[in-house]
Structures are given as structure tokens and as C-alpha cells.
Amino acid sequence: MSGGKLAIHGGTPVRSRYLPYGRQLIDEEDIQSVIQVLQSDFLTTGPAIEQFEAEIASYTGAKYAVAFTSGTAALHGACYAAGIGAGDEVITSPMTFAASANCILYQGATPVFADIDPRTYNLDPKRLAEKITSKTKAIIPVHFTGQPAELDEMITIARELNLVVIEDAAHALGAKYKHSSIGSIGDMTMFSFHPVKHITTGEGGLITTNNRLYYEKLRQFRSHGITRDPEHMLENHGPWYYEMQFLGYNYRLTDIQAALGISQLKKIEHFINLRKKYAAMYNEAFRHSDKIQIPYQSTESESSWHLYIIALHLEKLKGSRKEIFEALLKENIGVNVHYIPVHLLPYYQDLGYKRGICPNAEQLYNRMITLPLFQGMSEQDVQDVIRAVNKVLDHYSK
Ligand SMILES: *Cc1c(COP(=O)(O)O)cnc(C)c1O
């Protein structure tokens, strides 16, 4: 998409060039890091993977880290390691990307959607408690937009009932929950390195955990269910011998990707600071608007600001979300919607999930618009977005 379209009133758009909602920031150091691996002995299962895992573990304060080919594969691994299987129920948020629930289906278990808190947009611990049955095996809270979910309340429930807590922290690398880093708290925490996330490996994901048993299962799951560790083998025929002990997958990240991740991770504080600065500029510009609701910010946690979402007060506007969204696109602002609630997706509808089961998520979906937020944008870009939003809201003002 590029310029040339007419904005509202048929006038010139606020921007002549399209601004995406998110994109990677790659520098010369990143490129050199990848080239070094290409010239080395190992393209996969080499030292760059171990280094990347060790550095993410150290950054998040977790004991162990296991890299995967994607965040989705990492969630699949976590569901396997947690022992989730047929007949089990796993509770998650409907306000997330499909992968948070698909990983439950991969293991033959049943996703159960508990509604969000309309203020934080995160899984509401009270709604979560209502959904627990004798079949509940695990919970997958999502730190939506980078704002940590109410982990204390959820972990208390989980400990009492022996449930596994798998955090979907695809949005929350670098976020803090009450002074603890996300990644060091729940039983297992998933991060994603897709290009729109905080740091990228092209595609990639990872699980952090403090539990040795989960760590070992995750590593084995990532590589066909195979072990070469003599201590864990039933027999040992010789130095070539390995055992495949369960059905795993090939979910191994390459060293080429890990090298990019190592280099990107060096810049994480800078990336997060830029995101925080831009989010603060949006907050300042929209704080007093009666037409939009700005994102909730907890006083005891620290968001790492993956997404900046505004929710429209439609009763104060004469346009629909769709009209306002399209008007912003015509201003060359790359807006988006995160997310269509998972239970409303056709595949989930066919599984029998009904519209109406999560009214807060469904109502929010009808009002939300994601504004551009990424480390590669400039303050001028942020000002352009603010101008475009104000222009469009004025136009559709009642
Ligand atoms: C990106 C994302 C995932 C999946 O990660 P991939 O690396 O793209 O597989 C899962 N959950 C959420 C909330 C995400 O944003």
C-alpha cells in the first residue's frame, strides 16, 4: 500500500508514505552476526543456539530456555511438557492470536475461553476461576499488548488445584510483573521472535522455565522425542546410539536465526525505551479525548508495549469502527485490529464455540484499533499518527 489515495474530504493524506503498524529494525551488526554463522561450522544445533538460550534465560531471570522454530511451536512444546492431552481442558483468553488456543488442540485437549477484564483487556482471574472444572489441567494467560496479566491471583488458583501455568508472553519480552521479569514467574513462558515482536529471528520462539523436568522434555520434544543422554536411555548399544522415546517434532531453530536473535537482544532495552516513549506520546495526545479510551497501565507492573490499542467510544462518533479504520488507512496510517476473538474464528465456530460466551472480548473487538508502534519509527511518525487520528475523529465527531 502506498500514497495516492484521497483522504477524507478528498484532501491530501496526513502522510504521503504508508506507515506500517509494526516492523523489524535490523542494523549492520545484526547482518554481520548472521554472516559469521554462515561462515562457521554449524548452521543448526550449534553454539549460537546455546548462547541465545543462555542470554534469554539470563535476561528474563529464568533458569532454562529452549528455542523453537516459532512461538507457536514453543507453545506446542509447553503443552506437551505440561502433560496436556485428550480429555483435558485448558483455559485461555479469547483476546489473543489463534496460536494461544491452537496449541491446546494440537495436544488433543479442549480450549476453554474465559472472558477478559474490560479495563486491562487481559484474562480476568474471576472469570477464569468460574471456568475451572475437574478436567482443567492448565491455564494459558496472555500478556496482551505487553501488559502483564494478573499472575498472582492466577498462580494462587493454579497452586491450589495443581494446574500448570503457561504464559503466552509473545507480546511481553522485557515486561515486569511487580518487579519480577516476565519469563521468570510461571511454570513455562513463551516468547515469539516474529518480525513484529520486540526482537526478531525471522521466525522463532522460545520457552523459559525454572523446572528441570520441563526443560528436558522441551528439548526432547523439539527434536523428534530423541535423547542421546546415556542417563535417560533404556539401553546403550554404543557411541552412535540414541533413543526416540516419544513422538516429537523437528522444531529446531537454526544457528543462523539464533545469531540474529543474539544481536537483536543486545538492543532490547533501547527498543523498549523507544516503544515506551512513543506510547507516552500517544497517551499524552489522547488522554483527554472523550472519543477514545487509551490503554490501561498498571501501577505495579511495567508493560513492554508491543501494541498500542485505542478503543473507540462509538456512542460519541457518527462513523463505525470500519469507517474510521478505513479513513486512517487513507491517511496512510497502517492501522490494524488485534484480535478477532479466537472463539469467533470459523474453525472454532465449527467446533461449537458460541458467539456471546465472552461478551467483554466481543464488545472490545467491535471498538478497537491498533496504531503503529515499533522501534523503527520516528517521533515525526508518531506525530503523524496523532494528527491523522485527531483529523479522522474530528471528522466523525457527533
Ligand atoms: C505472535 C504470537 C504468537 C505466535 O508466535 P509465532 O512466533 O508467530 O508462532 C502467539 N501468541 C501471541 C499472542 C502472539 O502475538
Tab-separated table of C-alpha atoms and ligand atoms in Angstrom:
chain	number	residue	atom	x	y	z
A	1	MET	CA	0.000	0.000	0.000
A	2	SER	CA	1.328	3.474	-0.776
A	3	GLY	CA	0.240	7.069	-1.235
A	4	GLY	CA	-2.005	8.445	-3.928
A	5	LYS	CA	-5.371	7.691	-2.349
A	6	LEU	CA	-7.577	10.580	-1.368
A	7	ALA	CA	-8.133	11.116	2.335
A	8	ILE	CA	-11.412	12.198	3.916
A	9	HIS	CA	-12.884	15.353	2.377
A	10	GLY	CA	-10.951	14.239	-0.716
A	11	GLY	CA	-7.965	16.185	0.666
A	12	THR	CA	-4.283	15.275	0.942
A	13	PRO	CA	-3.456	12.487	3.384
A	14	VAL	CA	-1.519	13.361	6.559
A	15	ARG	CA	1.305	11.147	5.291
A	16	SER	CA	2.444	10.644	1.730
A	17	ARG	CA	4.155	7.340	2.582
A	18	TYR	CA	2.441	4.344	4.225
A	19	LEU	CA	3.499	3.714	7.838
A	20	PRO	CA	3.112	0.047	8.892
A	21	TYR	CA	1.804	-0.876	12.374
A	22	GLY	CA	4.946	-2.817	13.182
A	23	ARG	CA	8.199	-3.880	11.564
A	24	GLN	CA	11.673	-5.154	12.472
A	25	LEU	CA	14.721	-2.923	12.945
A	26	ILE	CA	17.854	-4.590	11.547
A	27	ASP	CA	21.284	-2.923	11.628
A	28	GLU	CA	24.761	-3.715	10.273
A	29	GLU	CA	25.723	-5.532	13.494
A	30	ASP	CA	22.760	-7.908	13.033
A	31	ILE	CA	23.826	-8.628	9.456
A	32	GLN	CA	27.452	-9.297	10.456
A	33	SER	CA	26.307	-11.613	13.235
A	34	VAL	CA	24.380	-13.740	10.720
A	35	ILE	CA	27.260	-13.731	8.216
A	36	GLN	CA	29.641	-15.069	10.877
A	37	VAL	CA	27.424	-18.097	11.439
A	38	LEU	CA	27.119	-18.695	7.683
A	39	GLN	CA	30.935	-18.906	7.549
A	40	SER	CA	31.152	-21.190	10.605
A	41	ASP	CA	30.860	-24.969	11.030
A	42	PHE	CA	27.329	-25.085	12.389
A	43	LEU	CA	24.180	-23.815	10.720
A	44	THR	CA	21.968	-25.674	13.194
A	45	THR	CA	22.292	-27.321	16.640
A	46	GLY	CA	25.497	-25.328	17.176
A	47	PRO	CA	26.903	-22.857	19.700
A	48	ALA	CA	24.756	-19.874	18.625
A	49	ILE	CA	21.596	-21.676	19.797
A	50	GLU	CA	23.090	-22.386	23.217
A	51	GLN	CA	24.329	-18.817	23.528
A	52	PHE	CA	20.945	-17.361	22.529
A	53	GLU	CA	19.153	-19.597	25.032
A	54	ALA	CA	21.611	-18.697	27.814
A	55	GLU	CA	21.250	-14.982	27.098
A	56	ILE	CA	17.441	-15.027	27.077
A	57	ALA	CA	17.481	-17.055	30.320
A	58	SER	CA	19.801	-14.503	31.873
A	59	TYR	CA	17.774	-11.535	30.577
A	60	THR	CA	14.485	-12.892	31.921
A	61	GLY	CA	15.945	-14.357	35.106
A	62	ALA	CA	14.822	-17.906	34.257
A	63	LYS	CA	16.966	-20.975	34.922
A	64	TYR	CA	16.438	-22.564	31.497
A	65	ALA	CA	15.488	-21.564	27.971
A	66	VAL	CA	14.655	-23.760	24.954
A	67	ALA	CA	14.487	-22.180	21.492
A	68	PHE	CA	11.911	-23.310	18.902
A	69	THR	CA	11.166	-22.630	15.236
A	70	SER	CA	8.286	-20.322	16.232
A	71	GLY	CA	6.342	-19.103	19.224
A	72	THR	CA	3.563	-21.445	18.148
A	73	ALA	CA	5.920	-24.472	18.151
A	74	ALA	CA	7.161	-23.341	21.575
A	75	LEU	CA	3.570	-23.283	22.894
A	76	HIS	CA	3.037	-26.759	21.442
A	77	GLY	CA	6.151	-27.937	23.295
A	78	ALA	CA	4.963	-26.364	26.544
A	79	CYS	CA	1.573	-28.086	26.246
A	80	TYR	CA	3.358	-31.402	25.674
A	81	ALA	CA	5.733	-30.883	28.614
A	82	ALA	CA	2.800	-29.953	30.867
A	83	GLY	CA	1.260	-33.342	30.088
A	84	ILE	CA	-1.794	-31.841	28.409
A	85	GLY	CA	-3.701	-34.482	26.430
A	86	ALA	CA	-7.087	-35.792	25.320
A	87	GLY	CA	-9.840	-35.182	27.855
A	88	ASP	CA	-8.061	-32.221	29.455
A	89	GLU	CA	-9.343	-28.665	29.456
A	90	VAL	CA	-7.042	-25.654	29.269
A	91	ILE	CA	-8.284	-22.141	29.990
A	92	THR	CA	-7.066	-19.197	27.943
A	93	SER	CA	-8.080	-15.725	26.802
A	94	PRO	CA	-10.200	-15.156	23.685
A	95	MET	CA	-8.405	-11.825	23.082
A	96	THR	CA	-5.263	-13.244	21.524
A	97	PHE	CA	-3.768	-14.717	18.380
A	98	ALA	CA	-5.165	-18.157	17.437
A	99	ALA	CA	-1.885	-19.880	18.396
A	100	SER	CA	-2.597	-19.459	22.144
A	101	ALA	CA	-5.553	-21.843	21.762
A	102	ASN	CA	-4.385	-23.914	18.771
A	103	CYS	CA	-1.551	-25.382	20.872
A	104	ILE	CA	-4.209	-26.900	23.154
A	105	LEU	CA	-5.924	-28.512	20.161
A	106	TYR	CA	-2.576	-29.885	18.889
A	107	GLN	CA	-2.434	-31.971	22.075
A	108	GLY	CA	-6.000	-33.208	21.625
A	109	ALA	CA	-7.267	-31.181	24.595
A	110	THR	CA	-10.130	-28.666	24.777
A	111	PRO	CA	-9.568	-24.883	24.890
A	112	VAL	CA	-11.907	-23.097	27.313
A	113	PHE	CA	-12.220	-19.345	26.858
A	114	ALA	CA	-12.644	-17.184	29.954
A	115	ASP	CA	-13.574	-13.550	29.354
A	116	ILE	CA	-11.245	-10.576	29.650
A	117	ASP	CA	-11.313	-7.716	32.139
A	118	PRO	CA	-12.719	-4.807	30.072
A	119	ARG	CA	-10.242	-2.441	31.750
A	120	THR	CA	-6.949	-4.354	31.284
A	121	TYR	CA	-8.016	-6.489	28.260
A	122	ASN	CA	-6.272	-9.427	29.987
A	123	LEU	CA	-7.822	-12.694	31.170
A	124	ASP	CA	-9.970	-11.846	34.216
A	125	PRO	CA	-8.943	-14.087	37.167
A	126	LYS	CA	-12.580	-14.170	38.393
A	127	ARG	CA	-13.903	-15.356	35.025
A	128	LEU	CA	-11.034	-17.839	34.932
A	129	ALA	CA	-11.985	-19.284	38.341
A	130	GLU	CA	-15.575	-19.766	37.137
A	131	LYS	CA	-14.387	-21.913	34.221
A	132	ILE	CA	-12.405	-24.413	36.278
A	133	THR	CA	-13.710	-27.998	36.282
A	134	SER	CA	-12.286	-31.367	37.346
A	135	LYS	CA	-10.873	-31.636	33.809
A	136	THR	CA	-8.865	-28.405	33.937
A	137	LYS	CA	-5.181	-29.165	33.515
A	138	ALA	CA	-3.524	-25.822	32.759
A	139	ILE	CA	-4.070	-22.125	32.171
A	140	ILE	CA	-2.532	-20.008	29.429
A	141	PRO	CA	-2.700	-16.327	30.358
A	142	VAL	CA	-1.661	-13.909	27.597
A	143	HIS	CA	0.216	-10.721	28.492
A	144	PHE	CA	-1.825	-8.813	25.963
A	145	THR	CA	-0.042	-5.850	24.287
A	146	GLY	CA	2.858	-6.354	26.750
A	147	GLN	CA	0.798	-5.510	29.841
A	148	PRO	CA	1.306	-8.385	32.336
A	149	ALA	CA	-1.808	-10.364	33.291
A	150	GLU	CA	-2.819	-10.776	36.970
A	151	LEU	CA	-0.332	-13.563	37.646
A	152	ASP	CA	-0.510	-13.590	41.467
A	153	GLU	CA	-4.217	-14.362	41.506
A	154	MET	CA	-3.892	-16.938	38.742
A	155	ILE	CA	-0.888	-18.677	40.285
A	156	THR	CA	-2.708	-18.900	43.640
A	157	ILE	CA	-5.607	-20.658	41.904
A	158	ALA	CA	-3.195	-22.876	39.954
A	159	ARG	CA	-1.169	-23.962	43.017
A	160	GLU	CA	-4.322	-24.843	44.926
A	161	LEU	CA	-5.637	-27.059	42.118
A	162	ASN	CA	-2.341	-28.339	40.749
A	163	LEU	CA	-2.699	-26.612	37.367
A	164	VAL	CA	0.217	-25.736	35.114
A	165	VAL	CA	0.660	-22.057	34.233
A	166	ILE	CA	1.950	-21.478	30.681
A	167	GLU	CA	2.329	-17.777	29.948
A	168	ASP	CA	1.909	-16.530	26.392
A	169	ALA	CA	4.442	-13.695	26.535
A	170	ALA	CA	4.709	-13.207	22.770
A	171	HIS	CA	3.969	-9.518	23.467
A	172	ALA	CA	5.881	-9.184	26.698
A	173	LEU	CA	9.639	-9.689	26.370
A	174	GLY	CA	11.111	-7.193	28.834
A	175	ALA	CA	7.858	-6.614	30.745
A	176	LYS	CA	7.813	-6.712	34.542
A	177	TYR	CA	5.138	-8.000	36.883
A	178	LYS	CA	5.556	-6.481	40.357
A	179	HIS	CA	9.353	-6.225	39.964
A	180	SER	CA	9.808	-9.740	38.520
A	181	SER	CA	10.694	-10.145	34.866
A	182	ILE	CA	8.166	-11.911	32.693
A	183	GLY	CA	9.750	-15.271	31.917
A	184	SER	CA	10.847	-15.982	35.493
A	185	ILE	CA	7.414	-16.415	37.090
A	186	GLY	CA	5.070	-19.116	35.710
A	187	ASP	CA	5.846	-22.800	35.100
A	188	MET	CA	6.708	-22.074	31.468
A	189	THR	CA	6.721	-18.822	29.479
A	190	MET	CA	6.627	-18.494	25.692
A	191	PHE	CA	8.283	-15.712	23.696
A	192	SER	CA	7.985	-15.116	19.943
A	193	PHE	CA	10.600	-13.636	17.614
A	194	HIS	CA	8.321	-12.888	14.671
A	195	PRO	CA	9.395	-9.621	12.957
A	196	VAL	CA	6.657	-7.503	14.582
A	197	LYS	CA	7.646	-8.600	18.115
A	198	HIS	CA	10.268	-6.887	20.325
A	199	ILE	CA	13.242	-8.744	18.840
A	200	THR	CA	13.276	-10.981	15.787
A	201	THR	CA	14.900	-14.113	14.367
A	202	GLY	CA	12.695	-14.026	11.227
A	203	GLU	CA	10.547	-16.795	12.648
A	204	GLY	CA	11.322	-18.172	16.066
A	205	GLY	CA	10.167	-18.723	19.601
A	206	LEU	CA	11.342	-19.898	22.989
A	207	ILE	CA	10.200	-21.276	26.333
A	208	THR	CA	11.750	-20.208	29.633
A	209	THR	CA	11.281	-22.339	32.741
A	210	ASN	CA	12.793	-22.891	36.180
A	211	ASN	CA	11.809	-26.568	36.123
A	212	ARG	CA	14.493	-29.066	35.074
A	213	LEU	CA	11.954	-31.728	34.083
A	214	TYR	CA	10.071	-29.364	31.756
A	215	TYR	CA	13.413	-28.235	30.330
A	216	GLU	CA	14.438	-31.771	29.434
A	217	LYS	CA	11.043	-32.648	27.948
A	218	LEU	CA	11.026	-29.462	25.848
A	219	ARG	CA	14.464	-30.219	24.402
A	220	GLN	CA	13.480	-33.756	23.530
A	221	PHE	CA	10.124	-32.676	22.065
A	222	ARG	CA	11.915	-30.166	19.825
A	223	SER	CA	13.955	-32.972	18.260
A	224	HIS	CA	11.650	-35.917	17.416
A	225	GLY	CA	11.418	-37.174	21.010
A	226	ILE	CA	15.029	-38.323	20.694
A	227	THR	CA	17.569	-38.397	23.521
A	228	ARG	CA	21.302	-39.113	23.390
A	229	ASP	CA	21.770	-38.756	27.130
A	230	PRO	CA	23.004	-42.180	28.439
A	231	GLU	CA	21.415	-41.438	31.815
A	232	HIS	CA	17.983	-41.281	30.228
A	233	MET	CA	18.273	-44.238	27.828
A	234	LEU	CA	16.884	-47.708	28.403
A	235	GLU	CA	19.781	-49.378	26.558
A	236	ASN	CA	23.109	-48.292	25.093
A	237	HIS	CA	24.403	-50.086	22.013
A	238	GLY	CA	27.440	-47.830	21.541
A	239	PRO	CA	28.547	-44.292	20.730
A	240	TRP	CA	26.113	-43.997	17.773
A	241	TYR	CA	23.122	-44.971	19.861
A	242	TYR	CA	20.135	-42.747	20.559
A	243	GLU	CA	16.593	-43.441	21.608
A	244	MET	CA	13.347	-41.987	20.324
A	245	GLN	CA	11.140	-42.264	23.399
A	246	PHE	CA	8.021	-40.382	22.344
A	247	LEU	CA	6.632	-38.712	19.223
A	248	GLY	CA	8.305	-35.327	18.965
A	249	TYR	CA	8.803	-32.912	16.074
A	250	ASN	CA	11.584	-31.113	14.278
A	251	TYR	CA	11.087	-27.705	15.865
A	252	ARG	CA	14.772	-26.707	15.931
A	253	LEU	CA	15.676	-23.048	15.379
A	254	THR	CA	18.798	-22.633	13.214
A	255	ASP	CA	22.059	-21.050	14.376
A	256	ILE	CA	21.621	-18.511	11.568
A	257	GLN	CA	18.432	-17.329	13.267
A	258	ALA	CA	19.917	-17.559	16.770
A	259	ALA	CA	22.798	-15.282	15.671
A	260	LEU	CA	20.272	-12.660	14.626
A	261	GLY	CA	18.492	-13.105	17.970
A	262	ILE	CA	21.719	-12.663	19.968
A	263	SER	CA	22.490	-9.450	18.129
A	264	GLN	CA	18.919	-8.144	18.460
A	265	LEU	CA	18.816	-8.917	22.195
A	266	LYS	CA	21.749	-6.524	22.762
A	267	LYS	CA	19.388	-3.705	21.775
A	268	ILE	CA	16.307	-4.773	23.716
A	269	GLU	CA	16.478	-2.004	26.345
A	270	HIS	CA	16.808	0.624	23.629
A	271	PHE	CA	13.885	-0.920	21.693
A	272	ILE	CA	11.653	-0.994	24.773
A	273	ASN	CA	12.577	2.572	25.743
A	274	LEU	CA	11.585	3.807	22.288
A	275	ARG	CA	8.283	1.922	22.485
A	276	LYS	CA	7.633	3.403	25.950
A	277	LYS	CA	8.434	6.895	24.707
A	278	TYR	CA	6.086	6.598	21.723
A	279	ALA	CA	3.315	5.096	23.852
A	280	ALA	CA	3.702	8.007	26.281
A	281	MET	CA	3.363	10.450	23.368
A	282	TYR	CA	0.121	8.734	22.285
A	283	ASN	CA	-1.150	8.700	25.882
A	284	GLU	CA	-0.415	12.394	26.271
A	285	ALA	CA	-2.171	13.244	22.992
A	286	PHE	CA	-5.294	11.144	23.621
A	287	ARG	CA	-5.596	11.204	27.434
A	288	HIS	CA	-8.356	13.815	27.449
A	289	SER	CA	-10.264	12.632	24.400
A	290	ASP	CA	-13.863	11.642	25.097
A	291	LYS	CA	-13.946	9.665	21.848
A	292	ILE	CA	-11.284	7.098	22.602
A	293	GLN	CA	-10.139	5.008	25.532
A	294	ILE	CA	-6.347	4.784	25.890
A	295	PRO	CA	-4.683	1.565	27.120
A	296	TYR	CA	-4.744	0.679	30.807
A	297	GLN	CA	-1.440	0.974	32.637
A	298	SER	CA	-0.935	-0.862	35.898
A	299	THR	CA	0.923	0.993	38.645
A	300	GLU	CA	2.608	-2.173	39.931
A	301	SER	CA	3.604	-3.750	36.601
A	302	GLU	CA	5.546	-2.470	33.624
A	303	SER	CA	4.345	-3.077	30.090
A	304	SER	CA	6.947	-3.581	27.376
A	305	TRP	CA	4.487	-2.050	24.893
A	306	HIS	CA	4.173	-4.451	21.986
A	307	LEU	CA	0.922	-2.887	20.768
A	308	TYR	CA	-0.802	0.459	21.272
A	309	ILE	CA	-4.564	-0.041	21.040
A	310	ILE	CA	-7.243	2.603	21.179
A	311	ALA	CA	-10.875	1.679	21.881
A	312	LEU	CA	-13.464	3.946	20.275
A	313	HIS	CA	-16.369	5.376	22.261
A	314	LEU	CA	-18.734	4.682	19.358
A	315	GLU	CA	-21.655	6.450	21.048
A	316	LYS	CA	-19.708	9.722	20.652
A	317	LEU	CA	-18.934	9.110	16.977
A	318	LYS	CA	-21.061	9.064	13.870
A	319	GLY	CA	-18.803	6.662	11.982
A	320	SER	CA	-18.403	2.940	12.555
A	321	ARG	CA	-15.096	1.331	13.526
A	322	LYS	CA	-14.801	0.166	9.922
A	323	GLU	CA	-15.261	3.693	8.520
A	324	ILE	CA	-12.774	5.167	10.984
A	325	PHE	CA	-10.303	2.350	10.273
A	326	GLU	CA	-10.588	2.892	6.516
A	327	ALA	CA	-10.229	6.664	6.922
A	328	LEU	CA	-6.960	6.120	8.844
A	329	LEU	CA	-5.705	3.807	6.091
A	330	LYS	CA	-6.428	6.603	3.610
A	331	GLU	CA	-4.224	8.868	5.716
A	332	ASN	CA	-1.512	6.240	5.055
A	333	ILE	CA	-1.503	5.098	8.677
A	334	GLY	CA	-1.076	1.313	8.914
A	335	VAL	CA	-3.740	0.559	11.473
A	336	ASN	CA	-4.703	-2.998	12.403
A	337	VAL	CA	-7.073	-4.897	14.709
A	338	HIS	CA	-5.681	-7.213	17.418
A	339	TYR	CA	-7.542	-9.513	17.590
A	340	ILE	CA	-10.655	-11.144	16.230
A	341	PRO	CA	-11.610	-13.117	19.381
A	342	VAL	CA	-10.401	-16.684	18.826
A	343	HIS	CA	-13.776	-18.332	19.531
A	344	LEU	CA	-15.331	-16.299	16.681
A	345	LEU	CA	-12.939	-17.683	14.049
A	346	PRO	CA	-14.767	-20.042	11.642
A	347	TYR	CA	-12.752	-23.101	12.703
A	348	TYR	CA	-13.680	-22.527	16.354
A	349	GLN	CA	-17.287	-21.756	15.433
A	350	ASP	CA	-17.388	-25.141	13.664
A	351	LEU	CA	-16.057	-26.761	16.842
A	352	GLY	CA	-19.165	-25.396	18.557
A	353	TYR	CA	-17.928	-22.283	20.412
A	354	LYS	CA	-20.818	-19.825	20.529
A	355	ARG	CA	-20.858	-16.097	19.956
A	356	GLY	CA	-21.722	-14.464	23.282
A	357	ILE	CA	-19.565	-16.649	25.555
A	358	CYS	CA	-17.048	-13.821	26.119
A	359	PRO	CA	-19.067	-10.576	25.864
A	360	ASN	CA	-16.250	-8.279	27.053
A	361	ALA	CA	-13.857	-9.543	24.389
A	362	GLU	CA	-16.576	-9.385	21.721
A	363	GLN	CA	-17.534	-5.802	22.639
A	364	LEU	CA	-13.909	-4.692	22.718
A	365	TYR	CA	-13.329	-6.284	19.311
A	366	ASN	CA	-16.009	-4.017	17.827
A	367	ARG	CA	-14.295	-0.853	19.125
A	368	MET	CA	-10.557	-1.466	18.904
A	369	ILE	CA	-7.901	-0.126	16.527
A	370	THR	CA	-4.152	-0.799	16.789
A	371	LEU	CA	-1.958	2.223	15.998
A	372	PRO	CA	1.611	1.882	14.653
A	373	LEU	CA	4.189	1.191	17.393
A	374	PHE	CA	7.672	-0.113	16.694
A	375	GLN	CA	11.300	0.781	17.403
A	376	GLY	CA	11.979	1.710	13.772
A	377	MET	CA	9.503	4.602	13.711
A	378	SER	CA	10.467	8.208	14.454
A	379	GLU	CA	8.915	10.848	16.691
A	380	GLN	CA	7.722	12.511	13.487
A	381	ASP	CA	5.913	9.275	12.562
A	382	VAL	CA	4.211	9.291	15.968
A	383	GLN	CA	3.168	12.928	15.440
A	384	ASP	CA	1.745	11.983	12.026
A	385	VAL	CA	-0.338	9.219	13.583
A	386	ILE	CA	-1.629	11.600	16.264
A	387	ARG	CA	-2.550	14.184	13.633
A	388	ALA	CA	-4.297	11.587	11.487
A	389	VAL	CA	-6.269	10.168	14.438
A	390	ASN	CA	-7.358	13.648	15.535
A	391	LYS	CA	-8.316	14.587	11.972
A	392	VAL	CA	-10.394	11.446	11.470
A	393	LEU	CA	-12.048	11.642	14.907
A	394	ASP	CA	-12.947	15.298	14.324
A	395	HIS	CA	-14.490	14.363	11.010
A	396	TYR	CA	-16.604	11.598	12.544
A	397	SER	CA	-17.395	13.541	15.721
A	398	LYS	CA	-21.106	13.877	16.560
B	1	LIG	C1	2.939	-13.819	17.688
B	1	LIG	C2	2.071	-14.511	18.677
B	1	LIG	C3	2.072	-15.908	18.855
B	1	LIG	C4	2.759	-16.865	17.932
B	1	LIG	O1	4.071	-16.639	17.722
B	1	LIG	P1	4.726	-17.085	16.324
B	1	LIG	O2	6.192	-16.897	16.613
B	1	LIG	O3	4.212	-16.174	15.266
B	1	LIG	O4	4.380	-18.507	16.092
B	1	LIG	C5	1.307	-16.432	19.880
B	1	LIG	N1	0.569	-15.656	20.686
B	1	LIG	C6	0.527	-14.324	20.527
B	1	LIG	C7	-0.303	-13.514	21.463
B	1	LIG	C8	1.257	-13.709	19.508
B	1	LIG	O5	1.178	-12.388	19.344
